[in-house]
mmCIF file of C-alpha atoms in Angstrom:
data_model
loop_
_atom_site.group_PDB
_atom_site.id
_atom_site.type_symbol
_atom_site.label_atom_id
_atom_site.label_comp_id
_atom_site.label_asym_id
_atom_site.label_seq_id
_atom_site.Cartn_x
_atom_site.Cartn_y
_atom_site.Cartn_z
ATOM 1 C CA MET A 494 0.000 0.000 0.000
ATOM 2 C CA SER A 495 1.419 3.396 -0.997
ATOM 3 C CA GLU A 496 2.211 6.061 1.587
ATOM 4 C CA THR A 497 -0.468 8.430 0.189
ATOM 5 C CA ILE A 498 -3.221 5.810 0.436
ATOM 6 C CA MET A 499 -2.122 4.894 3.969
ATOM 7 C CA GLU A 500 -2.138 8.563 5.033
ATOM 8 C CA SER A 501 -5.537 9.102 3.418
ATOM 9 C CA SER A 502 -6.994 6.085 5.196
ATOM 10 C CA ASN A 503 -5.651 7.177 8.602
ATOM 11 C CA LEU A 504 -6.848 10.775 8.307
ATOM 12 C CA ILE A 505 -10.302 9.807 7.045
ATOM 13 C CA CYS A 506 -10.572 7.325 9.914
ATOM 14 C CA GLN A 507 -9.564 10.080 12.345
ATOM 15 C CA LEU A 508 -12.215 12.452 10.966
ATOM 16 C CA ASN A 509 -14.788 9.660 11.070
ATOM 17 C CA GLN A 510 -14.065 9.182 14.789
ATOM 18 C CA ILE A 511 -14.728 12.894 15.363
ATOM 19 C CA SER A 512 -17.943 12.521 13.367
ATOM 20 C CA THR A 513 -19.099 9.594 15.507
ATOM 21 C CA ARG A 514 -18.092 11.167 18.820
ATOM 22 C CA SER A 515 -19.652 14.548 18.017
ATOM 23 C CA LYS A 516 -22.655 13.192 16.059
ATOM 24 C CA ILE A 517 -21.783 15.245 12.993
ATOM 25 C CA LEU A 518 -22.797 14.033 9.552
ATOM 26 C CA MET A 519 -19.802 13.217 7.323
ATOM 27 C CA LYS A 520 -20.201 12.529 3.612
ATOM 28 C CA PHE A 521 -18.010 12.492 0.482
ATOM 29 C CA GLU A 522 -19.446 13.350 -2.927
ATOM 30 C CA LYS A 523 -18.118 13.623 -6.464
ATOM 31 C CA HIS A 524 -17.090 17.058 -7.627
ATOM 32 C CA PRO A 525 -19.804 18.489 -9.912
ATOM 33 C CA THR A 526 -17.356 19.758 -12.558
ATOM 34 C CA GLU A 527 -13.908 18.225 -11.914
ATOM 35 C CA PRO A 528 -13.547 14.472 -12.637
ATOM 36 C CA THR A 529 -10.689 14.066 -10.147
ATOM 37 C CA GLY A 530 -12.145 16.410 -7.542
ATOM 38 C CA ALA A 531 -14.062 15.631 -4.358
ATOM 39 C CA LEU A 532 -16.484 17.330 -1.997
ATOM 40 C CA LEU A 533 -16.561 16.638 1.721
ATOM 41 C CA TYR A 534 -19.628 17.590 3.737
ATOM 42 C CA PHE A 535 -18.952 17.681 7.447
ATOM 43 C CA GLY A 536 -21.966 18.918 9.344
ATOM 44 C CA ASP A 537 -22.825 22.357 8.011
ATOM 45 C CA LYS A 538 -19.465 22.835 6.304
ATOM 46 C CA LYS A 539 -18.384 21.927 2.795
ATOM 47 C CA TYR A 540 -14.775 21.246 1.819
ATOM 48 C CA GLU A 541 -13.764 21.189 -1.822
ATOM 49 C CA SER A 542 -10.547 19.843 -3.299
ATOM 50 C CA VAL A 543 -9.219 19.039 -6.763
ATOM 51 C CA GLY A 544 -6.167 16.783 -6.937
ATOM 52 C CA ARG A 545 -4.532 14.426 -9.397
ATOM 53 C CA ASN A 546 -7.083 11.763 -8.508
ATOM 54 C CA ILE A 547 -10.159 11.317 -6.303
ATOM 55 C CA LYS A 548 -8.181 9.753 -3.435
ATOM 56 C CA GLU A 549 -5.809 12.702 -3.308
ATOM 57 C CA SER A 550 -8.745 15.123 -3.451
ATOM 58 C CA ARG A 551 -10.472 13.344 -0.559
ATOM 59 C CA LEU A 552 -7.226 13.410 1.427
ATOM 60 C CA ASN A 553 -6.803 17.171 0.937
ATOM 61 C CA ALA A 554 -10.448 17.839 1.832
ATOM 62 C CA THR A 555 -10.051 15.726 4.977
ATOM 63 C CA LYS A 556 -6.939 17.681 5.973
ATOM 64 C CA LYS A 557 -8.881 20.946 5.660
ATOM 65 C CA ALA A 558 -11.654 19.585 7.875
ATOM 66 C CA LEU A 559 -9.199 18.318 10.489
ATOM 67 C CA GLN A 560 -7.498 21.717 10.629
ATOM 68 C CA ASP A 561 -10.859 23.264 11.503
ATOM 69 C CA PHE A 562 -11.411 20.637 14.164
ATOM 70 C CA GLY A 563 -8.079 20.778 15.945
ATOM 71 C CA ASP A 564 -6.602 17.677 14.274
ATOM 72 C CA GLY A 565 -8.901 15.503 16.342
ATOM 73 C CA LYS A 566 -7.738 16.742 19.753
ATOM 74 C CA PRO A 567 -10.730 16.730 22.143
ATOM 75 C CA ASP A 568 -9.909 20.072 23.810
ATOM 76 C CA LEU A 569 -9.736 21.838 20.441
ATOM 77 C CA ILE A 570 -12.702 20.004 18.952
ATOM 78 C CA LYS A 571 -15.032 21.119 21.721
ATOM 79 C CA SER A 572 -14.913 24.822 20.867
ATOM 80 C CA SER A 573 -14.952 24.155 17.120
ATOM 81 C CA ILE A 574 -18.134 22.059 17.116
ATOM 82 C CA SER A 575 -20.138 23.949 19.743
ATOM 83 C CA GLN A 576 -22.264 25.788 17.169
ATOM 84 C CA LEU A 577 -21.980 23.171 14.464
ATOM 85 C CA SER A 578 -23.193 20.360 16.689
ATOM 86 C CA SER A 579 -26.346 22.316 17.545
ATOM 87 C CA ILE A 580 -27.207 22.439 13.842
ATOM 88 C CA SER A 581 -26.450 18.753 13.500
ATOM 89 C CA ARG A 582 -28.523 17.863 16.584
ATOM 90 C CA LEU A 583 -31.556 19.825 15.420
ATOM 91 C CA TYR A 584 -31.442 18.262 11.953
ATOM 92 C CA GLU A 585 -31.152 14.839 13.583
ATOM 93 C CA LEU A 586 -34.129 15.632 15.831
ATOM 94 C CA SER A 587 -36.044 16.825 12.778
ATOM 95 C CA GLN A 588 -35.534 13.467 11.078
ATOM 96 C CA LYS A 589 -36.537 11.476 14.165
ATOM 97 C CA LEU A 590 -39.731 13.484 14.730
ATOM 98 C CA ASN A 591 -40.435 13.868 11.017
ATOM 99 C CA LYS A 592 -40.840 17.607 11.586
ATOM 100 C CA LYS A 593 -39.722 20.195 9.057
ATOM 101 C CA ILE A 594 -37.277 22.982 9.904
ATOM 102 C CA THR A 595 -38.307 26.283 8.300
ATOM 103 C CA ILE A 596 -35.563 28.859 7.749
ATOM 104 C CA ASP A 597 -36.204 32.416 6.534
ATOM 105 C CA TYR A 598 -33.819 35.335 6.121
ATOM 106 C CA LYS A 599 -34.300 39.087 6.152
ATOM 107 C CA ILE A 600 -31.468 41.228 4.820
ATOM 108 C CA ASN A 601 -31.077 44.866 5.849
ATOM 109 C CA ASP A 602 -28.397 47.396 4.953
ATOM 110 C CA TYR A 603 -25.863 48.117 7.672
ATOM 111 C CA THR A 604 -24.871 51.705 8.486
ATOM 112 C CA LYS A 605 -21.236 50.987 7.640
ATOM 113 C CA GLY A 606 -22.115 49.666 4.221
ATOM 114 C CA GLY A 607 -22.448 45.988 5.075
ATOM 115 C CA LYS A 608 -25.456 43.748 5.512
ATOM 116 C CA ILE A 609 -27.350 42.519 8.548
ATOM 117 C CA PHE A 610 -28.795 39.027 8.194
ATOM 118 C CA THR A 611 -31.788 38.217 10.356
ATOM 119 C CA CYS A 612 -32.510 34.505 10.484
ATOM 120 C CA ILE A 613 -35.900 33.165 11.605
ATOM 121 C CA VAL A 614 -36.137 29.445 12.337
ATOM 122 C CA SER A 615 -39.329 27.543 13.132
ATOM 123 C CA PHE A 616 -39.452 23.944 14.301
ATOM 124 C CA ALA A 617 -42.217 21.911 15.960
ATOM 125 C CA GLY A 618 -43.964 24.958 17.409
ATOM 126 C CA TYR A 619 -40.738 26.683 18.500
ATOM 127 C CA THR A 620 -39.504 29.892 16.859
ATOM 128 C CA ALA A 621 -36.197 31.714 17.186
ATOM 129 C CA GLU A 622 -34.826 34.876 15.620
ATOM 130 C CA SER A 623 -31.236 36.090 15.489
ATOM 131 C CA ALA A 624 -29.386 38.838 13.632
ATOM 132 C CA SER A 625 -25.735 39.032 12.624
ATOM 133 C CA THR A 626 -23.477 40.534 9.989
ATOM 134 C CA LEU A 627 -22.628 36.917 9.127
ATOM 135 C CA LYS A 628 -25.424 34.873 7.580
ATOM 136 C CA LYS A 629 -24.075 31.580 8.872
ATOM 137 C CA LYS A 630 -23.758 32.848 12.449
ATOM 138 C CA SER A 631 -27.357 34.062 12.501
ATOM 139 C CA LYS A 632 -28.446 30.554 11.488
ATOM 140 C CA GLU A 633 -26.226 28.866 14.076
ATOM 141 C CA ASP A 634 -27.538 31.133 16.837
ATOM 142 C CA CYS A 635 -31.131 30.378 15.854
ATOM 143 C CA PHE A 636 -30.558 26.629 15.970
ATOM 144 C CA SER A 637 -28.953 26.963 19.397
ATOM 145 C CA LEU A 638 -31.904 29.032 20.655
ATOM 146 C CA ILE A 639 -34.401 26.439 19.383
ATOM 147 C CA LEU A 640 -32.536 23.645 21.171
ATOM 148 C CA GLU A 641 -32.383 25.759 24.324
ATOM 149 C CA GLN A 642 -36.156 26.323 24.182
ATOM 150 C CA ILE A 643 -36.774 22.592 23.741
ATOM 151 C CA SER A 644 -34.441 21.804 26.634
ATOM 152 C CA ASN A 645 -36.127 24.361 28.926
ATOM 153 C CA SER A 646 -39.545 23.050 27.938
ATOM 154 C CA GLU A 647 -38.516 19.472 28.779
ATOM 155 C CA GLN A 648 -37.098 20.570 32.155
ATOM 156 C CA SER A 649 -40.272 22.528 32.936
ATOM 157 C CA PHE A 650 -42.393 19.495 32.053
ATOM 158 C CA TYR A 651 -40.188 17.265 34.192
ATOM 159 C CA HIS A 652 -40.310 19.579 37.223
ATOM 160 C CA SER A 653 -44.079 19.989 36.862
ATOM 161 C CA SER A 654 -44.624 16.236 36.604
ATOM 162 C CA HIS A 655 -42.147 15.606 39.405
ATOM 163 C CA SER A 656 -43.921 18.135 41.646
ATOM 164 C CA GLU A 657 -47.332 16.592 40.933
ATOM 165 C CA SER A 658 -45.900 13.147 41.585
ATOM 166 C CA ASN A 659 -44.462 14.306 44.921
ATOM 167 C CA GLU A 660 -47.795 15.857 45.918
ATOM 168 C CA LYS A 661 -49.597 12.599 45.128
ATOM 169 C CA THR A 662 -46.955 10.625 47.000
ATOM 170 C CA ASP A 663 -47.235 12.923 50.026
ATOM 171 C CA THR A 664 -51.033 12.615 49.973
ATOM 172 C CA LEU A 665 -50.857 8.837 49.758
ATOM 173 C CA SER A 666 -48.182 8.762 52.436
ATOM 174 C CA ASN A 667 -50.206 10.950 54.788
ATOM 175 C CA THR A 668 -53.339 8.883 54.175
ATOM 176 C CA SER A 669 -51.378 5.686 54.673
ATOM 177 C CA ASP A 670 -49.752 6.980 57.867
ATOM 178 C CA THR A 671 -53.127 8.094 59.255
ATOM 179 C CA SER A 672 -54.735 4.728 58.512
ATOM 180 C CA LEU A 673 -51.792 2.951 60.096
ATOM 181 C CA GLU A 674 -52.081 5.126 63.194
ATOM 182 C CA GLN A 675 -55.780 4.329 63.358
ATOM 183 C CA LYS A 676 -55.061 0.644 62.952
ATOM 184 C CA ASP A 677 -52.304 0.765 65.556
ATOM 185 C CA SER A 678 -54.603 2.493 68.019
ATOM 186 C CA ASN A 679 -57.082 -0.384 67.657
ATOM 187 C CA ILE A 680 -54.490 -3.122 68.102
ATOM 188 C CA ILE A 681 -54.258 -4.607 71.616
ATOM 189 C CA THR A 682 -50.932 -6.210 72.352
ATOM 190 C CA PRO A 683 -50.887 -9.124 74.804
ATOM 191 C CA ARG A 684 -49.196 -8.746 78.129
ATOM 192 C CA ASP A 685 -46.310 -11.011 79.055
ATOM 193 C CA TYR A 686 -48.396 -13.450 81.109
ATOM 194 C CA GLN A 687 -51.065 -13.579 78.382
ATOM 195 C CA GLU A 688 -48.443 -14.338 75.728
ATOM 196 C CA GLU A 689 -46.951 -17.053 77.960
ATOM 197 C CA ILE A 690 -50.358 -18.741 78.419
ATOM 198 C CA PHE A 691 -51.013 -18.397 74.675
ATOM 199 C CA ASN A 692 -47.713 -20.141 73.807
ATOM 200 C CA ILE A 693 -48.613 -23.034 76.122
ATOM 201 C CA GLY A 694 -52.125 -23.272 74.687
ATOM 202 C CA VAL A 695 -50.813 -23.539 71.120
ATOM 203 C CA THR A 696 -49.195 -26.927 71.803
ATOM 204 C CA SER A 697 -51.512 -28.359 74.483
ATOM 205 C CA ASN A 698 -55.045 -28.299 75.838
ATOM 206 C CA ILE A 699 -55.307 -26.028 78.857
ATOM 207 C CA ILE A 700 -57.941 -24.523 81.115
ATOM 208 C CA ILE A 701 -57.311 -20.842 81.697
ATOM 209 C CA CYS A 702 -57.905 -19.933 85.318
ATOM 210 C CA LEU A 703 -57.529 -16.200 85.731
ATOM 211 C CA GLY A 704 -59.377 -13.551 87.641
ATOM 212 C CA THR A 705 -62.035 -11.283 86.196
ATOM 213 C CA GLY A 706 -60.542 -8.644 83.893
ATOM 214 C CA SER A 707 -57.316 -10.569 83.335
ATOM 215 C CA GLY A 708 -57.938 -11.131 79.608
ATOM 216 C CA LYS A 709 -59.082 -14.755 79.443
ATOM 217 C CA THR A 710 -61.302 -13.985 76.418
ATOM 218 C CA PHE A 711 -58.452 -12.189 74.652
ATOM 219 C CA ILE A 712 -56.190 -15.237 75.055
ATOM 220 C CA ALA A 713 -59.000 -17.477 73.789
ATOM 221 C CA VAL A 714 -59.463 -15.288 70.690
ATOM 222 C CA MET A 715 -55.712 -15.417 70.004
ATOM 223 C CA LEU A 716 -55.801 -19.209 70.226
ATOM 224 C CA ILE A 717 -58.827 -19.449 67.922
ATOM 225 C CA LYS A 718 -57.105 -17.240 65.321
ATOM 226 C CA LYS A 719 -53.977 -19.378 65.588
#
């Protein structure tokens, strides 16, 4: 295997690991006009390269992507994918829920001669709006805001459900405790001498000779239940 092919394989594998770890879509496509060229789509970014052959073009495109993502080093990747991963996550969520993401732009002139891009994103009942002098940044910010709204909504639902659950649990607990207290207040525990006579009566026939008010009937009931 040639050195170029080996290098290409290693770098593509490295980028694929970043793709898997960060949940970013990675895809190679043929160049639309150059027979030996290649396009690499990595999340929201597109890398284009034209080399002597397709393998070389893919290698060069992969190198460009890795440079943007810190050559695969986790500490450098984290800051590079923070906005990109939000776009990837929302598109992934869109596919799972089969819900369409609607993106609209408004362009206004900037006082210094540039443009202000206002992006409006709608998804599953959530709407976000963000403005920036960079079109891509306005989109990234909108996607992040949508995900933040979804996250806050889920937390609110969880806390609400959790609170209701706790209230029901407390009610049941209080009811249960009250009924137990009522039951306990009605339970008569045998005295030591009554328990001793009961234990003898379990294994043999006896005649209980006790004074009035000593609990002869109570012992008899215990024996009958036994």
